[in-house]
């Protein structure tokens, strides 16, 4: 099987740099695309070639399908890596690639469509015997039906947008009398945000953990998993810290959740790489939540504990290579934690773009920094505020946490505000350190009137 000669990266920032690194190591030439404001960006400098695709606004550049496809054509790129965000989960883009004879490095358009319709995904999983939280079978047509289902499964329930993401169109319903109103509000919100008003319903489970499983799938139907990640520390549906493995789980948990992830992937004939998201309740029950049909921000924690380069594997799978290892070849060792460092005010979480006057990332044993930032670079206001991922490895969670505290202390960023001080607080929090947390962790800290984390 022959790998691609040249790959275009339809993204920017740290993930574009990450993909370029994987291509380099595989002997593949790279093409960067960039917006006018990104002409001094690191991904442009590191790629073998680059093409300017439009003005700063995402809609005119990194979301501009014709500009990206023609950039691939004029540079003779055989494949496009979409990274995450932007066009990564757009089935029209995937189809535009195949129409132009370009390989999309990612799953099939059908996979992406199911991933993008969470009500449908839930239905598929339920039918194939993957456990889902009790709730509606597909979308709920109207308020009347919502009430019927709520009566059957019992309150509280949670309304979720089928097109969902970022908590938009999501409502928790505690009392029957509020259902009608909340249904209409959620419906309007999701219709406005995604042009799709479909809602589905689940029993609302309190004190859950958000656990996800990385999967790799080849074109022959072989699927392996690379274990789980705990992404329970989030604020307003934005993950802030991720780790692998889920250190506090009982002994048989990894095999259980891994087997379920493979079952879920098989149920939708999954191809390439992806993530199956689950919620885990206090009794360790595992329920399918959704599937992410892209490489995720937090993939490095899995790489650290398995030694698998997920992006290289992804590129090889897209080129049609069969999986080069079996499930029993995947060996897990140690613990990894990632902090997402954003260019944001660490107290109010509002973006803090601007010129970085000094940037000195940490180093030393067990430290990895995935970033496209450098001293003198200006963080544009037009895009996501993630400027660096700080990832550490330790022989166990305790060593990883100590290493993260040390690395956060070393990290120097001047000229803009970052979330580094916030991460320092979490890494010193007794509840975080003892594993006494779930997805409500940050909200609870605030409610308790303690110093807001
Ligand atoms: C849930 C849940 C409880 N029960 N589903 C889904 C998307 C993710 N960002 C949060 N999600 C949740 N799904 C069931 N069946 C709790 C959450 C959840 C949450 C919900 C509303 C407001 C804030 C939340 C914070 C974390 C998790």
Short mmCIF file of C-alpha atoms and ligand atoms in Angstrom, two decimals:
data_model
loop_
_atom_site.label_atom_id
_atom_site.label_comp_id
_atom_site.label_asym_id
_atom_site.label_seq_id
_atom_site.Cartn_x
_atom_site.Cartn_y
_atom_site.Cartn_z
CA UNK A 1 0.00 0.00 0.00
CA UNK A 2 1.36 3.41 -0.97
CA UNK A 3 0.99 6.45 1.27
CA UNK A 4 0.15 9.89 -0.08
CA UNK A 5 2.94 11.99 -1.60
CA UNK A 6 1.39 15.26 -0.52
CA UNK A 7 -1.29 16.24 2.00
CA UNK A 8 -3.07 19.59 2.40
CA UNK A 9 -3.97 20.58 5.94
CA UNK A 10 -7.28 22.47 6.02
CA UNK A 11 -6.77 23.98 9.44
CA UNK A 12 -4.59 26.30 11.53
CA UNK A 13 -3.02 26.54 14.97
CA UNK A 14 -1.68 23.67 17.04
CA UNK A 15 -3.60 20.94 15.20
CA UNK A 16 -2.23 22.03 11.80
CA UNK A 17 1.27 21.87 13.28
CA UNK A 18 0.50 18.45 14.80
CA UNK A 19 -0.61 17.07 11.41
CA UNK A 20 2.42 18.54 9.61
CA UNK A 21 4.68 16.77 12.13
CA UNK A 22 3.00 13.42 11.47
CA UNK A 23 3.29 13.90 7.69
CA UNK A 24 6.98 14.81 7.97
CA UNK A 25 7.71 11.65 9.90
CA UNK A 26 5.86 9.61 7.27
CA UNK A 27 7.80 11.28 4.43
CA UNK A 28 4.72 13.08 3.11
CA UNK A 29 4.97 16.62 1.70
CA UNK A 30 2.62 19.17 3.26
CA UNK A 31 0.59 22.14 2.05
CA UNK A 32 -0.66 24.74 4.53
CA UNK A 33 -3.63 26.98 3.82
CA UNK A 34 -3.98 30.25 5.68
CA UNK A 35 -6.10 33.36 6.01
CA UNK A 36 -4.62 36.82 5.50
CA UNK A 37 -4.25 37.36 9.24
CA UNK A 38 -2.39 34.04 9.61
CA UNK A 39 0.45 34.80 7.19
CA UNK A 40 3.00 34.66 10.04
CA UNK A 41 1.46 31.56 11.60
CA UNK A 42 3.72 28.65 12.53
CA UNK A 43 1.82 26.10 10.43
CA UNK A 44 2.56 28.19 7.33
CA UNK A 45 6.27 28.26 8.14
CA UNK A 46 6.50 24.53 8.89
CA UNK A 47 4.67 23.28 5.79
CA UNK A 48 6.53 22.64 2.53
CA UNK A 49 4.13 24.90 0.60
CA UNK A 50 1.35 27.30 1.50
CA UNK A 51 -1.66 28.92 -0.13
CA UNK A 52 -3.56 32.00 1.07
CA UNK A 53 -7.27 31.17 0.91
CA UNK A 54 -8.97 34.41 1.94
CA UNK A 55 -9.53 37.10 4.54
CA UNK A 56 -9.41 36.53 8.31
CA UNK A 57 -13.06 35.59 8.81
CA UNK A 58 -13.45 31.81 9.06
CA UNK A 59 -16.38 31.80 6.64
CA UNK A 60 -14.16 33.26 3.92
CA UNK A 61 -11.06 31.17 4.66
CA UNK A 62 -10.96 27.98 6.74
CA UNK A 63 -14.62 27.24 5.95
CA UNK A 64 -14.30 28.17 2.29
CA UNK A 65 -14.76 24.82 0.53
CA UNK A 66 -14.10 25.98 -3.08
CA UNK A 67 -10.91 27.82 -2.04
CA UNK A 68 -9.61 24.78 -0.17
CA UNK A 69 -10.44 22.29 -2.91
CA UNK A 70 -8.74 24.48 -5.55
CA UNK A 71 -5.70 24.88 -3.29
CA UNK A 72 -5.43 21.09 -3.18
CA UNK A 73 -5.82 20.89 -6.95
CA UNK A 74 -3.20 23.51 -7.83
CA UNK A 75 -0.68 21.96 -5.44
CA UNK A 76 -1.34 18.36 -6.56
CA UNK A 77 -2.32 17.30 -3.06
CA UNK A 78 -3.71 13.79 -2.97
CA UNK A 79 -5.44 14.11 0.38
CA UNK A 80 -6.80 16.68 2.83
CA UNK A 81 -6.52 16.48 6.60
CA UNK A 82 -9.28 18.61 8.19
CA UNK A 83 -7.98 18.67 11.79
CA UNK A 84 -10.84 19.43 14.23
CA UNK A 85 -13.48 22.15 14.03
CA UNK A 86 -13.93 24.09 10.76
CA UNK A 87 -14.76 21.52 8.02
CA UNK A 88 -13.84 18.36 9.95
CA UNK A 89 -17.43 17.17 10.40
CA UNK A 90 -19.05 18.61 7.29
CA UNK A 91 -20.36 15.81 5.03
CA UNK A 92 -20.58 18.26 2.07
CA UNK A 93 -16.86 18.93 2.35
CA UNK A 94 -16.11 15.19 2.44
CA UNK A 95 -18.20 14.75 -0.69
CA UNK A 96 -16.56 17.75 -2.39
CA UNK A 97 -13.20 16.08 -1.76
CA UNK A 98 -14.26 12.78 -3.30
CA UNK A 99 -15.87 14.53 -6.30
CA UNK A 100 -12.49 16.16 -6.96
CA UNK A 101 -10.63 12.87 -6.54
CA UNK A 102 -9.06 13.95 -3.24
CA UNK A 103 -8.95 11.61 -0.25
CA UNK A 104 -10.59 13.07 2.87
CA UNK A 105 -8.52 11.93 5.86
CA UNK A 106 -11.41 11.01 8.11
CA UNK A 107 -14.55 8.87 8.23
CA UNK A 108 -17.16 8.38 5.51
CA UNK A 109 -19.89 10.97 4.75
CA UNK A 110 -22.42 8.49 6.25
CA UNK A 111 -20.39 8.22 9.45
CA UNK A 112 -20.25 12.01 9.69
CA UNK A 113 -24.00 12.32 9.08
CA UNK A 114 -24.84 9.90 11.88
CA UNK A 115 -22.36 11.62 14.19
CA UNK A 116 -23.99 14.97 13.40
CA UNK A 117 -27.50 13.72 14.17
CA UNK A 118 -27.36 12.73 17.82
CA UNK A 119 -30.99 11.58 17.92
CA UNK A 120 -30.28 9.24 15.01
CA UNK A 121 -27.01 8.00 16.54
CA UNK A 122 -28.89 7.18 19.76
CA UNK A 123 -31.50 5.26 17.79
CA UNK A 124 -28.88 3.26 15.87
CA UNK A 125 -27.01 2.34 19.07
CA UNK A 126 -30.17 1.35 20.92
CA UNK A 127 -31.20 -0.90 18.03
CA UNK A 128 -27.79 -2.58 17.98
CA UNK A 129 -27.75 -3.21 21.72
CA UNK A 130 -25.39 -0.46 22.89
CA UNK A 131 -26.86 0.86 26.17
CA UNK A 132 -28.35 4.36 25.98
CA UNK A 133 -29.92 6.42 28.77
CA UNK A 134 -33.70 5.79 28.91
CA UNK A 135 -35.40 8.37 26.69
CA UNK A 136 -36.98 9.04 23.32
CA UNK A 137 -36.56 6.79 20.31
CA UNK A 138 -35.21 9.36 17.86
CA UNK A 139 -36.44 12.97 17.86
CA UNK A 140 -39.49 14.05 19.89
CA UNK A 141 -42.12 15.44 17.51
CA UNK A 142 -43.84 17.88 19.88
CA UNK A 143 -44.55 18.99 23.41
CA UNK A 144 -47.36 16.47 23.86
CA UNK A 145 -45.09 13.56 23.03
CA UNK A 146 -42.36 15.00 25.23
CA UNK A 147 -44.77 14.95 28.15
CA UNK A 148 -45.72 11.32 27.45
CA UNK A 149 -42.08 10.25 27.46
CA UNK A 150 -41.32 12.31 30.57
CA UNK A 151 -44.17 10.59 32.42
CA UNK A 152 -42.85 7.21 31.34
CA UNK A 153 -39.16 7.67 32.24
CA UNK A 154 -39.73 10.04 35.17
CA UNK A 155 -38.38 13.51 35.94
CA UNK A 156 -35.90 15.11 35.74
CA UNK A 157 -35.32 14.79 32.01
CA UNK A 158 -32.89 16.54 29.69
CA UNK A 159 -33.83 17.90 26.27
CA UNK A 160 -30.98 17.82 23.79
CA UNK A 161 -30.57 19.18 20.27
CA UNK A 162 -30.13 16.48 17.61
CA UNK A 163 -27.73 18.81 15.79
CA UNK A 164 -26.25 19.66 19.22
CA UNK A 165 -22.95 20.94 20.42
CA UNK A 166 -21.73 23.38 23.03
CA UNK A 167 -24.85 22.94 25.15
CA UNK A 168 -27.02 24.82 22.62
CA UNK A 169 -30.64 23.72 22.71
CA UNK A 170 -30.08 21.76 25.91
CA UNK A 171 -32.54 22.10 28.85
CA UNK A 172 -32.94 20.23 32.10
CA UNK A 173 -36.60 19.77 33.04
CA UNK A 174 -37.27 19.27 36.75
CA UNK A 175 -41.02 19.82 36.84
CA UNK A 176 -43.79 18.77 34.48
CA UNK A 177 -45.30 22.26 34.38
CA UNK A 178 -42.07 23.67 32.88
CA UNK A 179 -41.77 21.12 30.09
CA UNK A 180 -43.81 22.96 27.44
CA UNK A 181 -41.98 26.21 27.86
CA UNK A 182 -38.52 24.64 27.97
CA UNK A 183 -39.33 22.48 24.94
CA UNK A 184 -40.18 25.57 22.87
CA UNK A 185 -37.14 27.50 24.06
CA UNK A 186 -34.78 24.62 23.26
CA UNK A 187 -36.47 24.09 19.88
CA UNK A 188 -36.12 27.75 18.88
CA UNK A 189 -32.52 27.85 20.07
CA UNK A 190 -31.38 24.81 18.11
CA UNK A 191 -33.32 25.89 15.01
CA UNK A 192 -31.59 29.29 15.10
CA UNK A 193 -28.14 27.83 15.78
CA UNK A 194 -28.11 24.85 13.41
CA UNK A 195 -31.10 25.28 11.08
CA UNK A 196 -32.45 22.06 12.59
CA UNK A 197 -34.98 22.19 15.41
CA UNK A 198 -35.02 18.46 16.26
CA UNK A 199 -34.90 17.64 19.96
CA UNK A 200 -34.51 14.32 21.71
CA UNK A 201 -34.97 13.43 25.32
CA UNK A 202 -33.14 11.46 27.99
CA UNK A 203 -33.56 10.84 31.68
CA UNK A 204 -31.33 13.41 33.40
CA UNK A 205 -28.59 11.65 35.34
CA UNK A 206 -26.96 13.66 38.12
CA UNK A 207 -23.28 13.41 39.04
CA UNK A 208 -22.06 11.78 35.86
CA UNK A 209 -18.60 11.50 34.43
CA UNK A 210 -17.85 12.12 30.81
CA UNK A 211 -15.71 9.23 29.60
CA UNK A 212 -14.77 8.72 25.96
CA UNK A 213 -12.98 5.98 24.04
CA UNK A 214 -10.58 6.45 21.11
CA UNK A 215 -11.16 4.03 18.26
CA UNK A 216 -9.25 3.19 15.08
CA UNK A 217 -10.97 1.40 12.20
CA UNK A 218 -9.64 0.20 8.85
CA UNK A 219 -11.51 -0.25 5.57
CA UNK A 220 -11.80 -4.02 6.14
CA UNK A 221 -13.92 -3.62 9.26
CA UNK A 222 -11.16 -4.23 11.83
CA UNK A 223 -11.63 -1.97 14.84
CA UNK A 224 -9.43 -1.47 17.90
CA UNK A 225 -9.74 0.92 20.82
CA UNK A 226 -6.97 2.84 22.56
CA UNK A 227 -8.69 3.03 25.91
CA UNK A 228 -10.63 5.75 27.63
CA UNK A 229 -10.18 9.41 28.55
CA UNK A 230 -11.82 11.20 31.44
CA UNK A 231 -13.05 14.60 30.26
CA UNK A 232 -15.24 15.43 33.24
CA UNK A 233 -13.61 18.77 34.08
CA UNK A 234 -15.53 21.16 31.86
CA UNK A 235 -16.92 24.65 32.05
CA UNK A 236 -19.99 25.54 30.01
CA UNK A 237 -19.45 22.46 27.85
CA UNK A 238 -15.83 23.39 27.12
CA UNK A 239 -13.38 20.76 28.29
CA UNK A 240 -10.52 22.21 30.30
CA UNK A 241 -8.60 19.18 31.54
CA UNK A 242 -8.51 15.67 30.11
CA UNK A 243 -6.73 12.59 31.32
CA UNK A 244 -6.07 8.99 30.45
CA UNK A 245 -6.79 6.49 31.81
CA UNK A 246 -9.90 6.93 33.97
CA UNK A 247 -7.81 6.29 37.06
CA UNK A 248 -10.61 5.75 39.55
CA UNK A 249 -12.53 3.09 37.64
CA UNK A 250 -13.04 -0.46 38.93
CA UNK A 251 -10.87 -3.27 37.48
CA UNK A 252 -13.06 -4.54 34.64
CA UNK A 253 -14.15 -1.07 33.56
CA UNK A 254 -11.68 -0.51 30.71
CA UNK A 255 -12.52 -3.74 28.95
CA UNK A 256 -16.22 -3.06 29.42
CA UNK A 257 -16.21 0.46 28.00
CA UNK A 258 -13.71 -0.50 25.28
CA UNK A 259 -15.88 -3.40 24.12
CA UNK A 260 -18.92 -1.09 24.07
CA UNK A 261 -17.01 1.48 21.99
CA UNK A 262 -16.10 -1.20 19.44
CA UNK A 263 -19.68 -2.43 19.37
CA UNK A 264 -20.87 1.16 18.75
CA UNK A 265 -18.33 1.69 15.97
CA UNK A 266 -19.27 -1.63 14.32
CA UNK A 267 -22.97 -0.70 14.54
CA UNK A 268 -22.34 2.23 12.21
CA UNK A 269 -19.63 0.59 10.06
CA UNK A 270 -17.16 3.17 11.26
CA UNK A 271 -14.05 3.95 9.20
CA UNK A 272 -10.84 5.83 10.14
CA UNK A 273 -10.51 7.29 13.65
CA UNK A 274 -13.17 8.53 16.01
CA UNK A 275 -14.31 8.83 19.59
CA UNK A 276 -17.28 7.25 21.30
CA UNK A 277 -18.51 9.42 24.19
CA UNK A 278 -20.21 7.83 27.16
CA UNK A 279 -21.68 9.02 30.40
CA UNK A 280 -20.87 6.99 33.46
CA UNK A 281 -23.07 7.28 36.55
CA UNK A 282 -22.24 6.75 40.23
CA UNK A 283 -23.00 3.02 39.97
CA UNK A 284 -20.55 2.71 37.07
CA UNK A 285 -23.32 2.16 34.53
CA UNK A 286 -22.10 3.10 31.06
CA UNK A 287 -24.39 4.79 28.53
CA UNK A 288 -23.63 5.81 24.95
CA UNK A 289 -23.91 9.59 24.53
CA UNK A 290 -22.55 10.57 21.12
CA UNK A 291 -19.87 9.88 18.56
CA UNK A 292 -17.26 12.39 17.44
CA UNK A 293 -16.17 11.81 13.87
CA UNK A 294 -12.87 13.70 14.03
CA UNK A 295 -9.52 13.69 15.75
CA UNK A 296 -10.07 15.36 19.09
CA UNK A 297 -8.20 18.11 20.88
CA UNK A 298 -7.41 15.70 23.71
CA UNK A 299 -5.97 12.84 21.59
CA UNK A 300 -2.42 13.34 22.99
CA UNK A 301 -3.24 11.90 26.43
CA UNK A 302 -4.09 8.62 24.70
CA UNK A 303 -0.87 8.78 22.67
CA UNK A 304 1.13 9.25 25.86
CA UNK A 305 -0.17 6.10 27.56
CA UNK A 306 -0.28 3.83 24.48
CA UNK A 307 2.71 5.03 22.43
CA UNK A 308 0.47 5.07 19.34
CA UNK A 309 0.77 8.13 17.06
CA UNK A 310 -2.94 8.60 16.36
CA UNK A 311 -2.45 11.07 13.49
CA UNK A 312 0.04 8.84 11.68
CA UNK A 313 -2.33 5.89 12.08
CA UNK A 314 -5.19 8.06 10.81
CA UNK A 315 -3.27 8.99 7.66
CA UNK A 316 -2.29 5.36 6.99
CA UNK A 317 -5.89 4.21 7.48
CA UNK A 318 -7.13 6.89 5.05
CA UNK A 319 -4.60 5.64 2.50
CA UNK A 320 -6.26 2.21 2.73
CA UNK A 321 -3.70 0.43 4.91
CA UNK A 322 -5.09 -2.24 7.22
CA UNK A 323 -4.64 -1.80 10.97
CA UNK A 324 -1.07 -2.82 11.75
CA UNK A 325 -1.86 -4.17 15.23
CA UNK A 326 -4.58 -6.02 17.09
CA UNK A 327 -6.35 -5.18 20.31
CA UNK A 328 -4.07 -7.41 22.40
CA UNK A 329 -1.03 -5.52 21.05
CA UNK A 330 -2.25 -2.27 22.62
CA UNK A 331 -0.37 -1.84 25.89
CA UNK A 332 -1.33 0.83 28.41
CA UNK A 333 1.19 2.32 30.76
CA UNK A 334 1.22 5.22 33.20
CA UNK A 335 -1.00 8.27 33.33
CA UNK A 336 -1.34 11.40 31.23
CA UNK A 337 -3.03 14.77 31.87
CA UNK A 338 -3.68 17.60 29.42
CA UNK A 339 -4.46 21.24 30.26
CA UNK A 340 -5.96 23.37 27.51
CA UNK A 341 -4.24 26.74 27.73
CA UNK A 342 -6.50 29.42 26.29
CA UNK A 343 -5.81 33.07 25.53
CA UNK A 344 -8.52 34.08 27.98
CA UNK A 345 -8.98 35.93 31.22
CA UNK A 346 -8.56 33.13 33.82
CA UNK A 347 -11.45 34.41 35.94
CA UNK A 348 -14.11 35.44 33.45
CA UNK A 349 -12.99 33.27 30.52
CA UNK A 350 -13.40 36.09 27.98
CA UNK A 351 -10.94 36.00 25.06
CA UNK A 352 -7.67 37.88 25.45
CA UNK A 353 -6.19 38.17 21.96
CA UNK A 354 -3.08 40.24 21.26
CA UNK A 355 0.67 40.12 20.87
CA UNK A 356 2.61 37.52 22.88
CA UNK A 357 5.70 39.43 24.02
CA UNK A 358 7.35 36.39 25.61
CA UNK A 359 6.58 32.68 25.19
CA UNK A 360 8.70 30.11 26.98
CA UNK A 361 7.01 26.70 27.19
CA UNK A 362 8.05 24.16 29.83
CA UNK A 363 10.12 21.07 29.05
CA UNK A 364 12.00 18.29 30.77
CA UNK A 365 11.00 14.69 31.46
CA UNK A 366 7.44 13.68 30.58
CA UNK A 367 6.36 17.07 29.23
CA UNK A 368 4.83 17.68 25.79
CA UNK A 369 3.57 21.02 24.49
CA UNK A 370 1.43 21.10 21.34
CA UNK A 371 1.26 24.72 20.24
CA UNK A 372 1.60 27.07 17.28
CA UNK A 373 2.43 30.06 19.50
CA UNK A 374 5.82 31.80 19.73
CA UNK A 375 7.32 35.00 21.09
CA UNK A 376 6.24 37.93 18.92
CA UNK A 377 3.19 36.17 17.47
CA UNK A 378 -0.16 37.92 17.70
CA UNK A 379 -3.15 35.79 18.75
CA UNK A 380 -5.94 36.79 16.33
CA UNK A 381 -9.39 37.53 17.72
CA UNK A 382 -11.07 35.64 14.86
CA UNK A 383 -10.63 32.05 15.97
CA UNK A 384 -10.75 29.68 18.92
CA UNK A 385 -8.70 30.88 21.88
CA UNK A 386 -6.74 27.63 22.41
CA UNK A 387 -3.05 28.60 22.17
CA UNK A 388 -1.32 25.57 23.67
CA UNK A 389 -1.96 22.11 25.02
CA UNK A 390 0.25 21.19 27.93
CA UNK A 391 0.44 17.41 28.21
CA UNK A 392 2.35 15.46 30.83
CA UNK A 393 3.10 11.81 31.41
CA UNK A 394 3.80 10.12 34.75
CA UNK A 395 4.09 6.55 35.99
CA UNK A 396 0.83 7.14 37.87
CA UNK A 397 -1.74 9.94 38.35
CA UNK A 398 0.11 11.35 41.31
CA UNK A 399 3.36 11.76 39.41
CA UNK A 400 1.51 13.18 36.39
CA UNK A 401 -0.25 15.77 38.59
CA UNK A 402 3.00 16.81 40.28
CA UNK A 403 4.63 17.11 36.87
CA UNK A 404 1.74 19.21 35.59
CA UNK A 405 2.05 21.58 38.56
CA UNK A 406 5.77 21.88 37.87
CA UNK A 407 5.22 22.47 34.14
CA UNK A 408 2.49 25.07 34.74
CA UNK A 409 4.88 26.91 37.06
CA UNK A 410 7.57 26.92 34.36
CA UNK A 411 5.28 28.14 31.56
CA UNK A 412 5.93 31.81 30.73
CA UNK A 413 3.43 33.69 28.55
CA UNK A 414 3.59 37.49 28.58
CA UNK A 415 1.55 40.13 26.72
CA UNK A 416 -1.81 38.33 26.89
CA UNK A 417 -3.87 36.71 29.62
CA UNK A 418 -4.05 32.91 29.71
CA UNK A 419 -5.91 30.27 31.69
CA UNK A 420 -2.65 29.01 33.28
CA UNK A 421 -3.55 30.44 36.74
CA UNK A 422 -6.92 28.63 36.58
CA UNK A 423 -5.20 25.30 35.81
CA UNK A 424 -2.83 25.81 38.73
CA UNK A 425 -5.84 26.11 41.05
CA UNK A 426 -7.42 22.90 39.76
CA UNK A 427 -4.13 20.98 40.00
CA UNK A 428 -3.96 21.99 43.67
CA UNK A 429 -7.60 21.22 44.45
CA UNK A 430 -8.03 18.34 46.96
CA UNK A 431 -11.22 17.08 45.25
CA UNK A 432 -9.55 17.01 41.85
CA UNK A 433 -6.52 15.23 43.27
CA UNK A 434 -8.58 12.60 45.10
CA UNK A 435 -10.82 11.89 42.11
CA UNK A 436 -13.84 13.33 43.89
CA UNK A 437 -15.25 15.14 40.86
CA UNK A 438 -17.75 14.85 38.03
CA UNK A 439 -19.06 17.11 35.27
CA UNK A 440 -20.56 19.48 37.90
CA UNK A 441 -17.16 19.94 39.57
CA UNK A 442 -16.57 23.55 38.55
CA UNK A 443 -20.18 24.66 39.09
CA UNK A 444 -20.15 23.13 42.58
CA UNK A 445 -16.91 24.89 43.46
CA UNK A 446 -18.57 28.19 42.56
CA UNK A 447 -21.82 27.47 44.40
CA UNK A 448 -20.02 26.53 47.57
CA UNK A 449 -18.92 30.15 47.69
CA UNK A 450 -15.33 29.05 47.80
CA UNK A 451 -12.87 31.06 45.80
CA UNK A 452 -14.24 30.62 42.27
CA UNK A 453 -12.10 28.16 40.40
C1 LIG B 1 -26.45 14.63 30.13
C2 LIG B 1 -26.39 14.98 31.48
C3 LIG B 1 -27.18 14.27 32.36
N1 LIG B 1 -27.99 13.27 31.92
N2 LIG B 1 -27.27 13.63 29.73
C4 LIG B 1 -24.39 16.49 27.17
C5 LIG B 1 -23.47 17.33 26.38
C6 LIG B 1 -22.44 17.71 27.34
N3 LIG B 1 -21.77 18.91 26.96
C7 LIG B 1 -23.20 17.83 28.63
N4 LIG B 1 -24.19 16.87 28.55
C8 LIG B 1 -24.90 16.29 29.56
N5 LIG B 1 -25.72 15.26 29.20
C9 LIG B 1 -28.04 12.99 30.62
N6 LIG B 1 -28.85 12.02 30.21
C10 LIG B 1 -25.55 16.03 31.86
C11 LIG B 1 -24.82 16.71 30.90
C12 LIG B 1 -24.07 17.84 31.37
C13 LIG B 1 -24.69 19.11 31.56
C14 LIG B 1 -26.02 19.34 31.23
C15 LIG B 1 -26.62 20.60 31.41
C16 LIG B 1 -25.86 21.66 31.92
C17 LIG B 1 -24.53 21.47 32.25
C18 LIG B 1 -23.93 20.20 32.06
C19 LIG B 1 -22.59 20.02 32.39
C20 LIG B 1 -22.00 18.79 32.20
C21 LIG B 1 -22.75 17.71 31.70
#
